[in-house]
Short mmCIF file of C-alpha atoms and ligand atoms in Angstrom, two decimals:
data_model
loop_
_atom_site.label_atom_id
_atom_site.label_comp_id
_atom_site.label_asym_id
_atom_site.label_seq_id
_atom_site.Cartn_x
_atom_site.Cartn_y
_atom_site.Cartn_z
CA MET A 878 -7.97 27.33 12.58
CA VAL A 879 -7.25 24.48 10.20
CA ASP A 880 -10.28 22.39 9.41
CA PHE A 881 -9.21 18.72 9.22
CA GLN A 882 -12.33 17.89 7.24
CA GLU A 883 -11.14 20.35 4.58
CA LEU A 884 -7.73 18.68 4.62
CA ALA A 885 -9.31 15.24 4.15
CA ASP A 886 -11.55 16.62 1.38
CA SER A 887 -8.52 18.14 -0.34
CA VAL A 888 -6.68 14.81 -0.30
CA TYR A 889 -9.80 13.10 -1.64
CA GLY A 890 -10.10 15.69 -4.40
CA GLY A 891 -6.40 15.52 -5.24
CA LYS A 892 -5.87 19.21 -4.48
CA LYS A 893 -2.13 19.02 -3.95
CA ASP A 894 -1.49 22.76 -3.41
CA LYS A 895 -4.34 23.03 -0.90
CA VAL A 896 -3.09 19.96 0.98
CA GLU A 897 0.38 21.49 1.22
CA GLU A 898 -1.06 24.79 2.41
CA LEU A 899 -3.28 23.16 5.06
CA VAL A 900 -0.53 20.85 6.35
CA LYS A 901 1.84 23.82 6.73
CA ALA A 902 -0.90 25.81 8.49
CA ALA A 903 -1.71 22.91 10.83
CA ILE A 904 1.98 22.56 11.76
CA GLY A 905 2.09 26.32 12.32
CA GLU A 906 -0.90 26.07 14.66
CA GLY A 907 0.97 23.47 16.71
CA HIS A 908 -1.02 20.37 15.80
CA SER A 909 0.91 17.12 16.21
CA ALA A 910 2.02 15.12 13.17
CA LYS A 911 -0.11 12.24 14.43
CA GLU A 912 -3.22 14.43 14.51
CA ILE A 913 -2.59 15.87 11.02
CA LEU A 914 -1.96 12.39 9.68
CA GLU A 915 -4.85 10.61 11.33
CA GLU A 916 -7.53 13.33 11.26
CA GLY A 917 -6.69 14.70 7.83
CA LEU A 918 -4.47 12.85 5.37
CA ILE A 919 -5.44 9.27 6.26
CA GLN A 920 -9.16 10.13 6.38
CA GLY A 921 -8.99 11.44 2.81
CA MET A 922 -7.16 8.37 1.51
CA ASN A 923 -9.51 6.03 3.37
CA ARG A 924 -12.50 7.61 1.69
CA ILE A 925 -11.00 7.42 -1.79
CA GLY A 926 -10.16 3.76 -1.13
CA ILE A 927 -13.74 2.95 -0.19
CA ASP A 928 -15.13 4.81 -3.21
CA PHE A 929 -12.63 3.06 -5.50
CA LYS A 930 -13.67 -0.30 -4.14
CA ASN A 931 -17.32 0.57 -4.82
CA ASN A 932 -16.59 1.82 -8.35
CA ARG A 933 -17.55 5.39 -7.48
CA VAL A 934 -14.11 6.67 -8.53
CA TYR A 935 -11.47 5.15 -10.83
CA VAL A 936 -7.68 4.67 -11.06
CA PRO A 937 -6.87 8.27 -12.17
CA GLU A 938 -8.71 9.81 -9.21
CA VAL A 939 -6.91 7.49 -6.79
CA LEU A 940 -3.53 8.33 -8.31
CA ILE A 941 -4.25 12.06 -8.07
CA ALA A 942 -5.39 11.72 -4.46
CA ALA A 943 -2.27 9.70 -3.65
CA ARG A 944 -0.10 12.42 -5.19
CA ALA A 945 -1.78 15.02 -2.96
CA MET A 946 -1.33 12.75 0.06
CA LYS A 947 2.37 12.33 -0.78
CA ALA A 948 2.82 16.10 -1.06
CA GLY A 949 1.37 16.48 2.43
CA MET A 950 3.52 13.65 3.74
CA THR A 951 6.67 15.28 2.36
CA ILE A 952 6.01 18.36 4.47
CA LEU A 953 5.00 16.30 7.48
CA ARG A 954 7.80 13.72 7.35
CA PRO A 955 10.41 15.67 9.43
CA ARG A 956 7.71 16.11 12.12
CA ILE A 957 6.82 12.43 12.03
CA VAL A 958 10.47 11.56 12.59
CA GLU A 959 10.83 14.20 15.33
CA GLU A 960 7.70 13.03 17.16
CA LYS A 961 8.60 9.36 16.59
CA VAL A 962 5.14 8.56 15.25
CA GLU A 963 5.21 4.78 14.94
CA PRO A 964 3.91 3.32 11.68
CA LYS A 965 1.12 0.74 12.05
CA GLY A 966 3.49 -1.80 10.56
CA ARG A 967 6.22 -2.23 8.00
CA VAL A 968 5.23 -3.75 4.67
CA ALA A 969 7.41 -4.83 1.73
CA ILE A 970 5.51 -4.88 -1.52
CA GLY A 971 6.53 -5.93 -5.01
CA THR A 972 5.44 -7.41 -8.31
CA VAL A 973 6.75 -10.96 -8.54
CA LYS A 974 9.64 -12.24 -10.62
CA GLY A 975 9.03 -12.12 -14.36
CA ASP A 976 6.22 -9.58 -14.10
CA LEU A 977 6.56 -5.90 -14.98
CA HIS A 978 3.03 -4.65 -14.27
CA ASP A 979 3.09 -2.11 -11.47
CA ILE A 980 -0.01 0.11 -11.63
CA GLY A 981 -2.09 -2.03 -9.26
CA LYS A 982 0.87 -2.72 -6.97
CA ASN A 983 1.57 1.01 -6.75
CA LEU A 984 -2.04 1.70 -5.87
CA VAL A 985 -1.92 -0.88 -3.10
CA GLY A 986 1.34 0.63 -1.81
CA MET A 987 -0.10 4.14 -1.83
CA MET A 988 -3.25 3.06 -0.03
CA LEU A 989 -1.22 1.25 2.61
CA GLU A 990 0.98 4.30 3.08
CA GLY A 991 -2.14 6.43 3.23
CA ALA A 992 -3.46 4.17 5.98
CA GLY A 993 -0.37 4.71 8.12
CA TYR A 994 1.94 1.83 7.15
CA GLU A 995 5.59 2.19 6.28
CA VAL A 996 5.84 0.76 2.78
CA ILE A 997 9.05 -0.52 1.27
CA ASP A 998 8.37 -0.76 -2.44
CA LEU A 999 10.69 -3.33 -3.99
CA GLY A 1000 9.46 -2.57 -7.51
CA VAL A 1001 8.77 -5.06 -10.27
CA ASP A 1002 10.34 -8.39 -11.27
CA VAL A 1003 11.15 -9.01 -7.62
CA ALA A 1004 13.06 -12.20 -6.83
CA PRO A 1005 12.14 -13.99 -3.57
CA GLU A 1006 15.57 -13.13 -2.12
CA LYS A 1007 14.67 -9.43 -2.16
CA PHE A 1008 11.57 -10.06 -0.04
CA ILE A 1009 13.65 -12.22 2.30
CA GLN A 1010 16.27 -9.48 2.57
CA ALA A 1011 13.55 -6.92 3.40
CA ASN A 1012 12.36 -9.14 6.22
CA LYS A 1013 15.83 -9.82 7.60
CA GLU A 1014 17.33 -6.37 7.22
CA LYS A 1015 14.36 -4.06 7.54
CA GLY A 1016 12.16 -6.10 9.83
CA VAL A 1017 9.07 -6.12 7.62
CA GLY A 1018 6.24 -8.08 9.17
CA LEU A 1019 4.10 -8.23 6.06
CA ILE A 1020 5.04 -9.07 2.49
CA GLY A 1021 2.70 -8.16 -0.35
CA MET A 1022 3.10 -9.84 -3.73
CA SER A 1023 1.34 -8.71 -6.89
CA SER A 1024 1.01 -10.62 -10.16
CA LEU A 1025 -0.83 -9.71 -13.36
CA LEU A 1026 0.10 -12.64 -15.56
CA THR A 1027 -1.21 -16.15 -15.20
CA THR A 1028 2.36 -17.36 -15.83
CA THR A 1029 3.88 -15.28 -13.03
CA MET A 1030 1.30 -16.40 -10.48
CA LEU A 1031 3.56 -19.43 -10.15
CA ALA A 1032 6.34 -17.15 -8.92
CA MET A 1033 4.19 -16.48 -5.84
CA ARG A 1034 4.32 -20.15 -4.95
CA ASP A 1035 8.09 -20.24 -5.56
CA ALA A 1036 8.52 -17.21 -3.33
CA LEU A 1037 6.55 -18.82 -0.50
CA GLN A 1038 8.72 -21.91 -0.77
CA ALA A 1039 11.83 -19.72 -0.67
CA PHE A 1040 10.49 -18.00 2.48
CA GLU A 1041 10.12 -21.42 4.12
CA GLN A 1042 13.62 -22.44 3.11
CA ALA A 1043 15.09 -19.17 4.36
CA GLY A 1044 13.36 -19.78 7.71
CA ILE A 1045 11.35 -16.52 7.66
CA ARG A 1046 7.87 -17.91 6.95
CA GLU A 1047 7.06 -18.15 10.67
CA ASN A 1048 7.68 -14.48 11.34
CA VAL A 1049 6.12 -12.87 8.30
CA LYS A 1050 2.58 -12.65 6.94
CA VAL A 1051 2.12 -12.85 3.20
CA MET A 1052 -0.68 -11.29 1.19
CA VAL A 1053 -1.25 -11.71 -2.53
CA GLY A 1054 -3.24 -9.92 -5.21
CA GLY A 1055 -3.48 -8.97 -8.85
CA ALA A 1056 -6.06 -9.51 -11.58
CA PRO A 1057 -5.61 -13.29 -12.13
CA VAL A 1058 -5.11 -14.07 -8.43
CA THR A 1059 -8.00 -15.55 -6.45
CA GLN A 1060 -8.75 -16.66 -2.91
CA LYS A 1061 -8.51 -20.24 -4.19
CA TRP A 1062 -4.97 -19.63 -5.47
CA CYS A 1063 -4.05 -17.95 -2.20
CA ASP A 1064 -5.23 -21.01 -0.27
CA GLU A 1065 -3.52 -23.39 -2.67
CA ILE A 1066 -0.10 -21.80 -2.28
CA GLY A 1067 -0.49 -21.22 1.46
CA ALA A 1068 -0.41 -17.41 1.53
CA ASP A 1069 -2.06 -15.72 4.52
CA GLY A 1070 -4.51 -13.58 2.61
CA TYR A 1071 -5.84 -12.37 -0.72
CA ALA A 1072 -7.25 -8.96 -1.55
CA PRO A 1073 -9.11 -8.18 -4.78
CA ASP A 1074 -8.42 -4.44 -4.70
CA ALA A 1075 -6.37 -1.75 -3.00
CA ALA A 1076 -8.92 -0.82 -0.32
CA SER A 1077 -9.41 -4.48 0.61
CA ALA A 1078 -5.62 -4.83 0.78
CA VAL A 1079 -5.58 -2.21 3.56
CA GLU A 1080 -8.32 -4.06 5.46
CA LEU A 1081 -6.43 -7.32 4.99
CA ALA A 1082 -3.17 -5.77 6.20
CA GLU A 1083 -4.95 -4.54 9.33
CA SER A 1084 -6.28 -8.02 10.07
CA LEU A 1085 -2.99 -9.81 9.31
CA ILE A 1086 -0.81 -7.45 11.29
CA CYS A 1087 -3.15 -7.58 14.28
CA ALA A 1088 -3.50 -11.39 14.08
CO1 B1M B 993 -0.05 -6.37 -19.77
N1 B1M B 993 -1.21 -7.94 -19.71
N2 B1M B 993 1.37 -7.43 -20.63
N3 B1M B 993 0.92 -4.70 -19.88
N4 B1M B 993 -1.64 -5.51 -19.22
C1 B1M B 993 -2.49 -7.79 -19.02
C2 B1M B 993 -2.36 -8.18 -17.56
C3 B1M B 993 -3.40 -8.79 -19.87
C4 B1M B 993 -4.59 -9.34 -19.08
C5 B1M B 993 -3.85 -8.09 -21.17
C6 B1M B 993 -4.66 -8.99 -22.07
O1 B1M B 993 -4.12 -9.79 -22.77
N5 B1M B 993 -5.97 -8.87 -22.04
C7 B1M B 993 -2.36 -9.89 -20.29
C8 B1M B 993 -2.20 -11.06 -19.33
C9 B1M B 993 -2.83 -12.33 -19.85
C10 B1M B 993 -2.63 -13.44 -18.91
O2 B1M B 993 -1.66 -13.62 -18.26
N6 B1M B 993 -3.65 -14.27 -18.85
C11 B1M B 993 -1.10 -9.07 -20.42
C12 B1M B 993 0.03 -9.46 -21.17
C13 B1M B 993 -0.09 -10.75 -21.95
C14 B1M B 993 1.22 -8.69 -21.22
C15 B1M B 993 2.51 -9.01 -21.97
C16 B1M B 993 2.96 -10.48 -21.91
C17 B1M B 993 2.28 -8.54 -23.42
C18 B1M B 993 3.43 -8.84 -24.35
O3 B1M B 993 4.47 -8.27 -24.23
N7 B1M B 993 3.15 -9.76 -25.23
C19 B1M B 993 3.52 -8.07 -21.29
C20 B1M B 993 4.19 -8.73 -20.08
C21 B1M B 993 5.37 -7.96 -19.57
C22 B1M B 993 5.83 -8.55 -18.27
O4 B1M B 993 5.24 -8.26 -17.25
N8 B1M B 993 6.84 -9.39 -18.29
C23 B1M B 993 2.63 -6.96 -20.85
C24 B1M B 993 3.03 -5.64 -20.72
C25 B1M B 993 2.22 -4.59 -20.34
C26 B1M B 993 2.64 -3.13 -20.35
C27 B1M B 993 4.11 -2.91 -19.99
C28 B1M B 993 2.39 -2.61 -21.74
C29 B1M B 993 1.60 -2.48 -19.38
C30 B1M B 993 2.08 -2.42 -17.91
C31 B1M B 993 2.46 -1.03 -17.49
C32 B1M B 993 2.72 -0.97 -16.01
O5 B1M B 993 2.15 -1.69 -15.21
N9 B1M B 993 3.59 -0.06 -15.67
C33 B1M B 993 0.46 -3.50 -19.45
C34 B1M B 993 -0.86 -3.23 -19.02
C35 B1M B 993 -1.17 -1.78 -18.65
C36 B1M B 993 -1.87 -4.22 -18.97
C37 B1M B 993 -3.37 -4.05 -18.67
C38 B1M B 993 -3.98 -3.43 -19.91
C39 B1M B 993 -3.75 -3.24 -17.46
C40 B1M B 993 -3.14 -3.69 -16.13
C41 B1M B 993 -3.43 -2.64 -15.09
O6 B1M B 993 -2.59 -1.81 -14.78
N10 B1M B 993 -4.68 -2.61 -14.55
C42 B1M B 993 -3.82 -5.57 -18.45
C43 B1M B 993 -5.23 -5.84 -18.98
C44 B1M B 993 -6.26 -5.53 -17.94
O7 B1M B 993 -6.07 -5.79 -16.76
N11 B1M B 993 -7.34 -5.02 -18.41
C45 B1M B 993 -2.70 -6.33 -19.03
C46 B1M B 993 -5.14 -1.56 -13.64
C47 B1M B 993 -4.75 -1.93 -12.20
C48 B1M B 993 -5.24 -0.85 -11.23
O8 B1M B 993 -5.39 -3.13 -11.87
O9 B1M B 993 -3.21 -4.37 -11.67
O10 B1M B 993 -5.43 -5.59 -11.49
P1 B1M B 993 -4.62 -4.40 -11.26
O11 B1M B 993 -4.59 -4.08 -9.69
C49 B1M B 993 -5.74 -4.06 -8.89
C50 B1M B 993 -6.09 -5.41 -8.26
O12 B1M B 993 -5.72 -6.50 -9.05
C51 B1M B 993 -5.44 -5.37 -6.91
O13 B1M B 993 -5.53 -4.00 -6.53
C52 B1M B 993 -5.37 -3.18 -7.69
C53 B1M B 993 -6.24 -1.98 -7.49
O14 B1M B 993 -7.57 -2.32 -7.26
N12 B1M B 993 -4.06 -5.77 -6.71
C54 B1M B 993 -3.64 -6.20 -5.48
C55 B1M B 993 -2.98 -5.74 -7.52
N13 B1M B 993 -1.90 -6.14 -6.89
C56 B1M B 993 -2.26 -6.43 -5.62
C57 B1M B 993 -1.50 -6.87 -4.52
C58 B1M B 993 -2.18 -7.09 -3.32
C59 B1M B 993 -3.55 -6.88 -3.20
C60 B1M B 993 -4.29 -6.42 -4.28
O15 B1M B 993 -1.56 -7.51 -2.21
C61 B1M B 993 -0.16 -7.55 -2.19
#
């Protein structure tokens, strides 16, 4: 019998091969994709997120855990599709126009994926039109913008104005983050929420999507 605690521990510890082995075994035993996801993979990512937030682990550990999670997800994906497991929500995430930093944005994306969201990663140097397109064509309900430069923080404001002009602001929530970004800046530009780190971004997404 597959022990879901062991699966969660293996994700946490970044043990990619073990995660793959346990996910295959759990499928073989007839567990549903939802169960494997929620009881095993997501639990492991949740824990690493909390420990990262509390400075008990650092970026490398989170990246290694996320790689193990992804390996498990790759095996599970056909099952998820087959069982029509609904994601908690669809999020488009990107680093704003003019900014090429993506380590923090990737961490946020991985944590959101680990928490059960479908994440559309638009990459770096993302123009507002790309976020708008993701909302119109892919139905994303939440847009996440990351900025690491004080100069590109202004691109967040431009993007929000572009969302208004494109008429999508009413039907999409916007969260912002990145080292120079603050709650004050979030309020000033009229975004819906600010998160200081990847684990908080998951908590924020939960509250914004449920709002
Ligand atoms: Co650049 N860089 N960089 N850089 N770089 C900084 C940001 C800088 C502070 C370094 C410094 O001078 N001390 C400085 C900015 C100064 C400023 O604006 N005030 C700087 C500069 C100036 C530059 C260049 C202009 C340098 C040059 O070319 N002259 C240039 C700009 C290029 C461009 O973007 N157009 C540049 C380039 C680069 C590299 C390419 C070399 C590389 C990026 C590689 C990459 O990302 N693939 C790089 C790096 C690595 C850094 C530092 C050293 C590290 C950034 C990082 O990855 N942190 C950085 C100095 C520093 O921060 N110590 C620096 C780790 C990461 C996990 O943290 O991204 O903050 P962070 O993400 C956190 C939170 O902020 C939050 O969650 C994450 C996890 O907890 N978060 C979100 C992030 N996004 C979020 C989104 C959310 C919610 C939370 O919701 C959507």
